[in-house]
Tab-separated table of C-alpha atoms in Angstrom:
chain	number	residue	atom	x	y	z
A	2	UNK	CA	46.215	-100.408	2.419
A	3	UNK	CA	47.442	-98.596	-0.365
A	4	UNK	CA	44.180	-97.052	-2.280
A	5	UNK	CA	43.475	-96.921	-5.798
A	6	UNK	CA	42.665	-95.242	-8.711
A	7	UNK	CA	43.073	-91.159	-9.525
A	8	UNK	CA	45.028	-89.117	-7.340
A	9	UNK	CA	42.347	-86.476	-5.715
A	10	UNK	CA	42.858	-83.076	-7.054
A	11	UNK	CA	44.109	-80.620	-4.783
A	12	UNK	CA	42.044	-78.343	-3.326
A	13	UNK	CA	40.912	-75.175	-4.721
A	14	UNK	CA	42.077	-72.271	-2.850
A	15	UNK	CA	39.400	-69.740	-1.267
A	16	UNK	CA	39.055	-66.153	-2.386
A	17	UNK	CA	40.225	-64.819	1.285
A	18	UNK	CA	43.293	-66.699	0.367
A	19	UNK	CA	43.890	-66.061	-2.592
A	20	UNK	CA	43.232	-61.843	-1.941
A	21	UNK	CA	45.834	-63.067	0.980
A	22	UNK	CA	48.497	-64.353	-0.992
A	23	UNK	CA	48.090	-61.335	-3.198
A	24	UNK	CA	48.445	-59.030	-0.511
A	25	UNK	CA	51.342	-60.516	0.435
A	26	UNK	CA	53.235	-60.352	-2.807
A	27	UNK	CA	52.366	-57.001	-3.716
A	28	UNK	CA	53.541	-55.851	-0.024
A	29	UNK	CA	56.740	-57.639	-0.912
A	30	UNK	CA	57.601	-55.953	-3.976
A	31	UNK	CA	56.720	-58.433	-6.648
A	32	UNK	CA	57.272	-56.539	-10.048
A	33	UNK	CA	53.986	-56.392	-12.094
A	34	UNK	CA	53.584	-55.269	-15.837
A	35	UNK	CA	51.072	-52.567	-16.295
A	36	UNK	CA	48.176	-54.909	-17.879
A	37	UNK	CA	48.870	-57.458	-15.241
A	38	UNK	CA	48.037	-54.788	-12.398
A	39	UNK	CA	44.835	-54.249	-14.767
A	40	UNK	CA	43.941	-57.449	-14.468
A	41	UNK	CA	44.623	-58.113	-11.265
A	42	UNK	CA	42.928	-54.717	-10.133
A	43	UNK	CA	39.631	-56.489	-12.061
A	44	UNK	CA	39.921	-59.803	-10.822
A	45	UNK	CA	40.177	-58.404	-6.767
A	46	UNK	CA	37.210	-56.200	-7.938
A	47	UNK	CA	35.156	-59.702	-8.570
A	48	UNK	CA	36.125	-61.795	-5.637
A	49	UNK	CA	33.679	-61.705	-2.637
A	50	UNK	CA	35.799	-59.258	-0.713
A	51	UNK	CA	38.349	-59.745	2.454
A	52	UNK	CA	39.873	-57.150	5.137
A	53	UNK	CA	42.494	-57.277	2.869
A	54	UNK	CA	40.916	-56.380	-0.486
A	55	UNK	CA	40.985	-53.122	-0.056
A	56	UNK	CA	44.507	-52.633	0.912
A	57	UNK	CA	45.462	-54.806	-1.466
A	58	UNK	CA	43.501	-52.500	-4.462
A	59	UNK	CA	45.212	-49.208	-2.739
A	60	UNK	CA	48.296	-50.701	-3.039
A	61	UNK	CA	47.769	-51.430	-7.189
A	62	UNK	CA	46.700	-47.693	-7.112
A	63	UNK	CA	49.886	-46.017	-6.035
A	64	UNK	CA	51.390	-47.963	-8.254
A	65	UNK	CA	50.282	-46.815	-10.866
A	66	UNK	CA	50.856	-43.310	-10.084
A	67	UNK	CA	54.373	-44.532	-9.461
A	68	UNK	CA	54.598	-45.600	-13.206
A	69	UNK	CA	52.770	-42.416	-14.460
A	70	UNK	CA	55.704	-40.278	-12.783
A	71	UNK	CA	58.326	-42.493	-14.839
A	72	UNK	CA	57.144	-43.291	-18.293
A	73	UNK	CA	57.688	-40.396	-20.922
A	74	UNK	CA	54.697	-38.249	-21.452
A	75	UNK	CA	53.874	-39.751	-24.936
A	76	UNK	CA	53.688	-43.177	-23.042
A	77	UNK	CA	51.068	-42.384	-20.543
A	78	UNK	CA	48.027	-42.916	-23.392
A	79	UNK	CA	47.036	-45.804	-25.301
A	80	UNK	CA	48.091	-49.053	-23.054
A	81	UNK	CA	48.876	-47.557	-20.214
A	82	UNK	CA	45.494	-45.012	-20.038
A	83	UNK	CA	43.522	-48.512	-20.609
A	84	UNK	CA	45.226	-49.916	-17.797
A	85	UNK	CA	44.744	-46.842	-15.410
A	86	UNK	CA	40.617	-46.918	-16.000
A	87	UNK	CA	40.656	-50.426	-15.373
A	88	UNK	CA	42.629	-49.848	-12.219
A	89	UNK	CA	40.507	-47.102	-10.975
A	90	UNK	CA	37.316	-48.409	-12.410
A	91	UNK	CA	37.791	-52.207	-10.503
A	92	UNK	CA	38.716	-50.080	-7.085
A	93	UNK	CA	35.301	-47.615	-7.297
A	94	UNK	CA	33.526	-50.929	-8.098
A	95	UNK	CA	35.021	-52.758	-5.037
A	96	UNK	CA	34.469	-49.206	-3.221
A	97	UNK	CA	38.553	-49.090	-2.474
A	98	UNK	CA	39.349	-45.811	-4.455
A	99	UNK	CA	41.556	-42.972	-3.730
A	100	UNK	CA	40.735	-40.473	-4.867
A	101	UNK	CA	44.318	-38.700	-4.710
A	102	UNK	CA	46.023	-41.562	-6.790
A	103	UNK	CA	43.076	-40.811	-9.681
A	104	UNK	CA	43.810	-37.221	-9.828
A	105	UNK	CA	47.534	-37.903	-9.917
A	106	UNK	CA	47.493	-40.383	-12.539
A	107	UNK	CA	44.845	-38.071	-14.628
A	108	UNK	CA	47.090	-34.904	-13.945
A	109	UNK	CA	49.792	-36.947	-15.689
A	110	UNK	CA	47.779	-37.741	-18.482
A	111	UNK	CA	46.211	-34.356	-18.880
A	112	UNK	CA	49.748	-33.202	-19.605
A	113	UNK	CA	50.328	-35.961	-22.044
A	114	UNK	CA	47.242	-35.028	-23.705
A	115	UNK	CA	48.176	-31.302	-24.173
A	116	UNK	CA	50.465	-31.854	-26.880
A	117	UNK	CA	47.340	-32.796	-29.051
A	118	UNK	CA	46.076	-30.317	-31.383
A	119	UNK	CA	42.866	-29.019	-30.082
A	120	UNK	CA	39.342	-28.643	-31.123
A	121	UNK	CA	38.423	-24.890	-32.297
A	122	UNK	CA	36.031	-23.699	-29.782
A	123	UNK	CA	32.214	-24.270	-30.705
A	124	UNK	CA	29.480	-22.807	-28.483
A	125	UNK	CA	27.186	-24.203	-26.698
A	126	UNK	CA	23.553	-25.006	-29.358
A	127	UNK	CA	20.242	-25.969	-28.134
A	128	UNK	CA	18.791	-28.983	-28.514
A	129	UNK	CA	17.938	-29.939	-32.766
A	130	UNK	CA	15.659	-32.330	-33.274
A	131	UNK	CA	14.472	-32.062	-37.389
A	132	UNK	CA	12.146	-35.177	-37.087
A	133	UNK	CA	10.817	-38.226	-34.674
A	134	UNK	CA	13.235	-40.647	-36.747
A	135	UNK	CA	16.424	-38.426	-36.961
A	136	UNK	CA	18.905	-38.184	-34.046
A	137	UNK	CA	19.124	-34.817	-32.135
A	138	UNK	CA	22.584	-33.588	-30.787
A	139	UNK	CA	22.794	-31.069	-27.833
A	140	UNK	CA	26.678	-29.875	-28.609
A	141	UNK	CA	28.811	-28.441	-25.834
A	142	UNK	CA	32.097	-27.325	-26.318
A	143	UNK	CA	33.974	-30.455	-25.783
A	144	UNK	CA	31.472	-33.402	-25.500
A	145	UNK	CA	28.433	-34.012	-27.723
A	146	UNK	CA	24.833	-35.571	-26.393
A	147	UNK	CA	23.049	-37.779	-29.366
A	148	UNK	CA	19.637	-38.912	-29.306
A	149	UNK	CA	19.299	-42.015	-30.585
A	150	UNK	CA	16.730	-43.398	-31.991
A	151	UNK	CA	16.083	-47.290	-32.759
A	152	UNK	CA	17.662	-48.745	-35.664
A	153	UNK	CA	20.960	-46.640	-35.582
A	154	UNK	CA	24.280	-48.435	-34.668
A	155	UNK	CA	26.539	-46.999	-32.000
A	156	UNK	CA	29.827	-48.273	-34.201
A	157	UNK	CA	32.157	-47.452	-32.290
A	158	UNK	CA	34.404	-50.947	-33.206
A	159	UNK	CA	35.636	-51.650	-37.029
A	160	UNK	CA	33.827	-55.130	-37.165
A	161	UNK	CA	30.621	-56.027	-38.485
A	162	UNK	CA	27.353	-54.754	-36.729
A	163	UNK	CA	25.623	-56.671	-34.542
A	164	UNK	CA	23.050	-59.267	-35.728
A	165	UNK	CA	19.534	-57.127	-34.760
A	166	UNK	CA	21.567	-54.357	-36.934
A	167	UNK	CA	20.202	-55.155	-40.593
A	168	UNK	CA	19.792	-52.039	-41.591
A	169	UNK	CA	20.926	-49.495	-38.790
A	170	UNK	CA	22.968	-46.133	-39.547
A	171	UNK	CA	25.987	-45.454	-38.222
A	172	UNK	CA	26.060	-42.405	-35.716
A	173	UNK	CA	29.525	-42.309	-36.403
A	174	UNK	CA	28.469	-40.594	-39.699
A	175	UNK	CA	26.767	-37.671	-37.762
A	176	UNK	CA	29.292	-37.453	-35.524
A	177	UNK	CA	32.288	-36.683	-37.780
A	178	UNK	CA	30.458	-33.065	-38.726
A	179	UNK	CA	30.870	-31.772	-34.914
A	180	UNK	CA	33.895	-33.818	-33.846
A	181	UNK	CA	36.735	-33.223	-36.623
A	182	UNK	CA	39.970	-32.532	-35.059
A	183	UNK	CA	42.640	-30.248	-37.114
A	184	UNK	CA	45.022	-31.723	-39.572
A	185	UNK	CA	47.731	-33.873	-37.208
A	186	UNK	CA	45.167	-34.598	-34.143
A	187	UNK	CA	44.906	-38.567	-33.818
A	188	UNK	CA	42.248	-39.844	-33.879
A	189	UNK	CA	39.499	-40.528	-32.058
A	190	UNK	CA	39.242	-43.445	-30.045
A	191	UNK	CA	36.047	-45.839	-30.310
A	192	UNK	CA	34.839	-43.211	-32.859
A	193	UNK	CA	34.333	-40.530	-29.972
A	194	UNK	CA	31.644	-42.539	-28.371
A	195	UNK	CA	31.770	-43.377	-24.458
A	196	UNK	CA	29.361	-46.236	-24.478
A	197	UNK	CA	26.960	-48.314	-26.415
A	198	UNK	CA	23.154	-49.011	-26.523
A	199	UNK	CA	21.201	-51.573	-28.579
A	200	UNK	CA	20.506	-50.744	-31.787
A	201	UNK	CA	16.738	-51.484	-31.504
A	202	UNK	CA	16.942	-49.634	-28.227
A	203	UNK	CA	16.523	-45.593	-28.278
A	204	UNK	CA	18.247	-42.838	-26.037
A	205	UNK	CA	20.696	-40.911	-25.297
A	206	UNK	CA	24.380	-40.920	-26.336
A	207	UNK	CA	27.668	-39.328	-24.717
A	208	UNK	CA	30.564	-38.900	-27.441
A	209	UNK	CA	33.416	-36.609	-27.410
A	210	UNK	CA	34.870	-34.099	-29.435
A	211	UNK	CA	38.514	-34.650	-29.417
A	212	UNK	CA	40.942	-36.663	-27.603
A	213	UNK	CA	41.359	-34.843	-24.474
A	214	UNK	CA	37.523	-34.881	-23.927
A	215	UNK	CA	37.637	-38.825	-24.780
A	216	UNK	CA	40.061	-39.293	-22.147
A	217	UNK	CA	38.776	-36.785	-19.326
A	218	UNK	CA	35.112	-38.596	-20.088
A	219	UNK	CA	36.960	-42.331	-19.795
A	220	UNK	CA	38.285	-40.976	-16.484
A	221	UNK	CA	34.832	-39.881	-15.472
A	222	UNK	CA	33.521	-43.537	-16.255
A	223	UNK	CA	36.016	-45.264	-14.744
A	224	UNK	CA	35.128	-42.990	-11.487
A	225	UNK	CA	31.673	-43.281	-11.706
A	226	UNK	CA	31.217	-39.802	-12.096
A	227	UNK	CA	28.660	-41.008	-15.308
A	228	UNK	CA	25.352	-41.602	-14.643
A	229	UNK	CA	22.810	-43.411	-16.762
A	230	UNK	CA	19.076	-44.474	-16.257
A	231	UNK	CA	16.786	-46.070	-18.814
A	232	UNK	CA	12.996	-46.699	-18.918
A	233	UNK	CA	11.957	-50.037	-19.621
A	234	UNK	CA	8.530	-51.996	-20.033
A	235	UNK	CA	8.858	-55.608	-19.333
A	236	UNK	CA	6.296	-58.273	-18.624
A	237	UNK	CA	5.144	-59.339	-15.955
A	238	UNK	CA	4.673	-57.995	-12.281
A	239	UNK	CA	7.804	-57.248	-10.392
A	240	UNK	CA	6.803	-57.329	-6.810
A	241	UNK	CA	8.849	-54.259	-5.985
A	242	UNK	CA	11.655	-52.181	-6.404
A	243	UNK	CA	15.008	-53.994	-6.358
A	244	UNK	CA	18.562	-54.619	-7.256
A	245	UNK	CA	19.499	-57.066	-9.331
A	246	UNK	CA	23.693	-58.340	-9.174
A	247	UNK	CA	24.362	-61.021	-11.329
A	248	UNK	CA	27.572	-61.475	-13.369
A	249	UNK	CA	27.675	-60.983	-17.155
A	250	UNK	CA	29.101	-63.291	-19.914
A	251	UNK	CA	29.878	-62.397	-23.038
A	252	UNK	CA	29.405	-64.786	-26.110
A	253	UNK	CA	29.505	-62.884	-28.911
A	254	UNK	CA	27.324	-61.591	-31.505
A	255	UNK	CA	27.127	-65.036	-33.416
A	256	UNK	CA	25.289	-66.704	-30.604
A	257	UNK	CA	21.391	-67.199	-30.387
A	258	UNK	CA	21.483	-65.023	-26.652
A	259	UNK	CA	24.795	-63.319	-26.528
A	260	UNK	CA	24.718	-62.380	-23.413
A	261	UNK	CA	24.259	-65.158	-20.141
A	262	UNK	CA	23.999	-64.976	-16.544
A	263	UNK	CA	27.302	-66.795	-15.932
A	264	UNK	CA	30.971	-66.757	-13.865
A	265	UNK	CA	31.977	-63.611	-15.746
A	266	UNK	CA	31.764	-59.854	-15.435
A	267	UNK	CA	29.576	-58.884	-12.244
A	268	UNK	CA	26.985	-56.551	-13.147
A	269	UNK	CA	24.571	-54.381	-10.769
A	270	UNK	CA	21.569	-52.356	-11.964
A	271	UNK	CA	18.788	-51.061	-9.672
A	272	UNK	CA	14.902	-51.171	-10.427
A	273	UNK	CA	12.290	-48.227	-9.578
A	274	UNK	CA	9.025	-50.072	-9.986
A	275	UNK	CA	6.885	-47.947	-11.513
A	276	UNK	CA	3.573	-48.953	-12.306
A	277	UNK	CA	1.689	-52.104	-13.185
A	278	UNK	CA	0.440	-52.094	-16.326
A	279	UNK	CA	-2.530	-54.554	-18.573
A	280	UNK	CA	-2.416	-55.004	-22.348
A	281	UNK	CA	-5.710	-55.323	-23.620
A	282	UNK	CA	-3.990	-55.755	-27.377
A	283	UNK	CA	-3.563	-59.754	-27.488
A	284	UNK	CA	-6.008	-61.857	-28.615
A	285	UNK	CA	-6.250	-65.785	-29.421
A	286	UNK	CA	-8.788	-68.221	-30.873
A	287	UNK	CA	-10.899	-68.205	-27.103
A	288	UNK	CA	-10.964	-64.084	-27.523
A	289	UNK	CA	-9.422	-61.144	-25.952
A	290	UNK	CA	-6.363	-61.530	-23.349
A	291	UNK	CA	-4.449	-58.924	-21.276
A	292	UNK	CA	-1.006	-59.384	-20.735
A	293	UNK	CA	0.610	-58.139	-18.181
A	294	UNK	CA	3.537	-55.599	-17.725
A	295	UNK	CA	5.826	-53.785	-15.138
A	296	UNK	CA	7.118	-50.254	-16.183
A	297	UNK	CA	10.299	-49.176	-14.320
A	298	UNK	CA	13.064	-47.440	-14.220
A	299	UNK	CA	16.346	-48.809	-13.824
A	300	UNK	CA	20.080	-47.042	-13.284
A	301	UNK	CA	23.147	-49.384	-13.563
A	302	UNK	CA	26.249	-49.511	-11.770
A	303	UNK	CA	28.108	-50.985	-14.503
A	304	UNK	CA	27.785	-51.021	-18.395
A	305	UNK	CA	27.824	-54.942	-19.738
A	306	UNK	CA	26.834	-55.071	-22.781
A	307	UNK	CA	22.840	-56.220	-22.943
A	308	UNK	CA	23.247	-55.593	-19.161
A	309	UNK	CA	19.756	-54.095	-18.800
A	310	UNK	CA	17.970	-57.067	-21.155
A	311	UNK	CA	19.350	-60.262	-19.313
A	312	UNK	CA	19.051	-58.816	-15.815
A	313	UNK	CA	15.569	-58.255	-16.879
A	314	UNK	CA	15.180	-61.768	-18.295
A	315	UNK	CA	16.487	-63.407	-15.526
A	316	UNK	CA	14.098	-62.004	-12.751
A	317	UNK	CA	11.245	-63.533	-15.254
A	318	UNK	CA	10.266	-59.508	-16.919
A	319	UNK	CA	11.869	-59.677	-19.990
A	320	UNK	CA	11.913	-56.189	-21.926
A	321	UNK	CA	8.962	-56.235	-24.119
A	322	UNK	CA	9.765	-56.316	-27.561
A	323	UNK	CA	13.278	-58.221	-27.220
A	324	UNK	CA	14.272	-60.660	-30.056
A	325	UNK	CA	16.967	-61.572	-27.957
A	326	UNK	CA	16.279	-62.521	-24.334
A	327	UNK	CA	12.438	-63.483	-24.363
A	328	UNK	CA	11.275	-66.611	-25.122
A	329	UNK	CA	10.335	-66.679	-29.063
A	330	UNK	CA	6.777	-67.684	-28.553
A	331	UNK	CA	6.766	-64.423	-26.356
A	332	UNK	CA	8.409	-62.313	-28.953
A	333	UNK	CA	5.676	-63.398	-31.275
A	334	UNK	CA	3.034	-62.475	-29.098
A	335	UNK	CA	4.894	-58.707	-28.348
A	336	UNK	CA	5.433	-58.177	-32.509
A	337	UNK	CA	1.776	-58.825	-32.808
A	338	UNK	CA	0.446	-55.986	-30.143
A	339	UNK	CA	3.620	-54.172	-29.481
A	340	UNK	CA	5.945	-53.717	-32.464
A	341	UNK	CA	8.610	-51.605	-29.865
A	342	UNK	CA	12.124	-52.457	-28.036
A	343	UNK	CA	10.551	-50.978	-24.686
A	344	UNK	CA	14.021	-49.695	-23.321
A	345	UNK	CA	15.339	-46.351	-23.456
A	346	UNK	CA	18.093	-44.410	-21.775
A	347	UNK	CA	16.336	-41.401	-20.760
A	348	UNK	CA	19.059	-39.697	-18.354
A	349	UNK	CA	22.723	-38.696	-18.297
A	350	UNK	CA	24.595	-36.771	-16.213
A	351	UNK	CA	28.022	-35.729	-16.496
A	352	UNK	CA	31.120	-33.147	-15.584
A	353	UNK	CA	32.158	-30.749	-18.344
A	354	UNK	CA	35.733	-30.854	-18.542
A	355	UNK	CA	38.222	-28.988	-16.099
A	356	UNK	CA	41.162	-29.517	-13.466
A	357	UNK	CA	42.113	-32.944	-13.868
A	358	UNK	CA	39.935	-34.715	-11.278
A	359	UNK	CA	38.797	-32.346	-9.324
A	360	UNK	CA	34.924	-32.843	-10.253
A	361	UNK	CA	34.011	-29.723	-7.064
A	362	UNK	CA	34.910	-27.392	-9.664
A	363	UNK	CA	33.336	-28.732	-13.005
A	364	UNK	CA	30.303	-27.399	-14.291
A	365	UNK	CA	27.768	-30.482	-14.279
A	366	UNK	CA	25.800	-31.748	-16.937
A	367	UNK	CA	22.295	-33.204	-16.743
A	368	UNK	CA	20.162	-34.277	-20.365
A	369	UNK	CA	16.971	-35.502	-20.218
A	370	UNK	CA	14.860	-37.238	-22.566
A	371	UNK	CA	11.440	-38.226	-22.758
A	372	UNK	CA	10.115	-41.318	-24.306
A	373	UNK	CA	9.781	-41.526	-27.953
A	374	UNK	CA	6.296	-40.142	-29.151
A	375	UNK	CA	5.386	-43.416	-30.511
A	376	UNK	CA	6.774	-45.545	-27.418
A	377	UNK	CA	4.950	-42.910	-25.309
A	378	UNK	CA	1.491	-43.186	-27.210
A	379	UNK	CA	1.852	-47.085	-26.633
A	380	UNK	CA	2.693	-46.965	-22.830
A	381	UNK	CA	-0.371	-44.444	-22.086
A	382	UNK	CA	-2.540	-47.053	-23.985
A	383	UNK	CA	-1.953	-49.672	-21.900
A	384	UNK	CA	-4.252	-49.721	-18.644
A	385	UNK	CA	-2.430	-49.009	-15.156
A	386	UNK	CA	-3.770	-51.096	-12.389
A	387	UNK	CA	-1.278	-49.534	-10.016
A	388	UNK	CA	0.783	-46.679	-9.699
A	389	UNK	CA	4.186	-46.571	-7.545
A	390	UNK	CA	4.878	-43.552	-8.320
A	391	UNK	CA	5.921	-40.797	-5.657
A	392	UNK	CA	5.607	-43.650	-2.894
């Protein structure tokens, strides 16, 4: 008997075969463009992973050093540089790198980027800091450290700011009187800045001088040769130090949350539990109530953008303070006791530049920075009613 109605959709292929019948086109020669080895670098990087991920990733790799050894040298930036981070960044990420195909394609580059005019050499200042609401800058000879403190953008896209930007500054501003190339360098990508944080958030800030350092710092990203950890009240009581991996989609800055927990960018960041904290501060119509709060510090893998704020939101601590990703009768309870974004990037580390890829012999860079005074004075306010500290 014949049966009726809508044909039934075929069946939607696994990831093992789908990393499969990748594999096998790649080991048969199928031509790829250099964004589609990008994106297909990315998209292996996000499937649960298969015996054959990682040979499929290598294979993408030496590719790409076979197209650095053939395009001119004035073609290896722009498109194809984007493409090699990806590439590289997708197989450190699915831990598939080699380590031999980075320092190729980088070597490549670093000749490309040698026909740029060059910085005049600076040397290396101490840390400024003129007050508690202007940024400091610790200025090496080819990369630049910014504290940041809340309300300043990190602009480092020609669009509008985002919407919790009313009234921030643009570091871009400072960063122009340490980063100006000669007459005939191009110019800096992103504005010299390697990565973003909130503008109600506070921290520090890697930017580079000139080209060359933007690239060799890009390079360093997409190795994961940048580190970056943040300290960050949120409420409640996390049980315990954990990771939290769970993927990251992008709305944009016109939506109420732009940021969900979604089929989208994966995303890992791990929590030090701290200490358990209790707010005396809020009080209602019955009296005085404590609220309770979990102070930790966290180091991500990757850098989505309000990575640190969702992840927290979804395990049920939102960061104190957010607008954003707490619920708004929450928000209305922090503004009355609180009045702080409790998150700040208090740690990165870095390579100074040298050989292309070979990190063994670069000088390495660690800045530190504590808490704001006034976040500080808040924190030690509240009462601890247990410390994880050292255990």
């Amino acid at each position: 008997m014949a049966s009726t109605g809508a044909a039934a959709s075929p069946a939607r292929p696994s990831g093992s075969q789908v990393i499969s019948e990748v594999w096998k086109r790649l080991a048969d020669g199928e031509q790829l463009t250099i964004n589609e080895r990008a994106i297909l670098a990315w998209s292996l990087s996000m499937l649960p992973s298969s015996p054959l991920t990682p040979l499929a990733i290598q294979e993408l790799q030496v590719q790409m050093v076979q197209v650095a050894s053939q395009l001119r040298l004035e073609e290896l930036l722009g498109e194809f540089a984007a493409a090699a981070f990806t590439v590289f960044w997708s197989s450190s990420f699915a831990d598939s790198l080699s380590r031999s195909a980075a320092q190729a394609v980088w070597l490549a580059m670093w000749n490309a980027l040698n026909l740029e005019p060059q910085l005049f050499p600076v040397e290396v200042v101490s840390w400024a800091k003129s007050s508690q609401v202007d940024p400091g800058m610790q200025i090496f000879p080819d990369q630049v450290v910014i504290s940041k403190p809340p309300g300043w953008q990190v602009d480092y896209e020609e669009v509008a700011p985002p919407s919790d930007a009313s009234s921030g500054r643009r570091l871009s501003e400072l960063l122009r009187a340490v980063a100006t190339p000669r007459r005939g360098a191009a110019p800096l990508p992103q504005n010299g800045f390697l990565h973003r944080l909130d503008v109600p958030s506070s921290g520090l800030i890697l930017a580079a001088r000139h080209v060359r350092a933007f690239y060799d710092l890009k390079m360093q990203l997409a190795l994961g040769e940048i580190q970056r950890d943040y300290m960050v009240l949120g409420h409640g009581w996390i049980p315990s130090s954990r990771s939290v991996e769970s993927a990251v989609h992008w709305l944009g800055r016109l939506s109420e949350k732009p940021s969900v927990v979604a089929y989208g960018k994966r995303a890992r960041s791990r929590l030090k539990l701290l200490k358990h904290l209790v707010s005396p501060f809020n009080t209602t119509a019955r009296g005085e109530r404590s609220s309770c709060c979990s102070f930790v510090k966290v180091h991500i893998m990757t850098g989505r953008r309000h990575q640190i704020r969702l992840h927290m939101a979804f395990i049920g601590a939102p960061v104190v303070g957010d607008g954003k990703y707490a619920a708004t009768p929450c928000y209305h309870e922090d503004l009355q006791w609180c009045g702080h974004h409790c998150l700040h990037r208090c740690r990165l580390s870095f390579s100074t530049s040298c050989f292309p890829g070979n990190f063994s012999r670069a000088v390495r860079v660690q800045v530190f920075e504590e808490l704001p005074s006034n976040l500080k004075q808040f924190i030690s306010d509240l009462r601890i009613v247990r410390d994880f500290e050292g255990k």
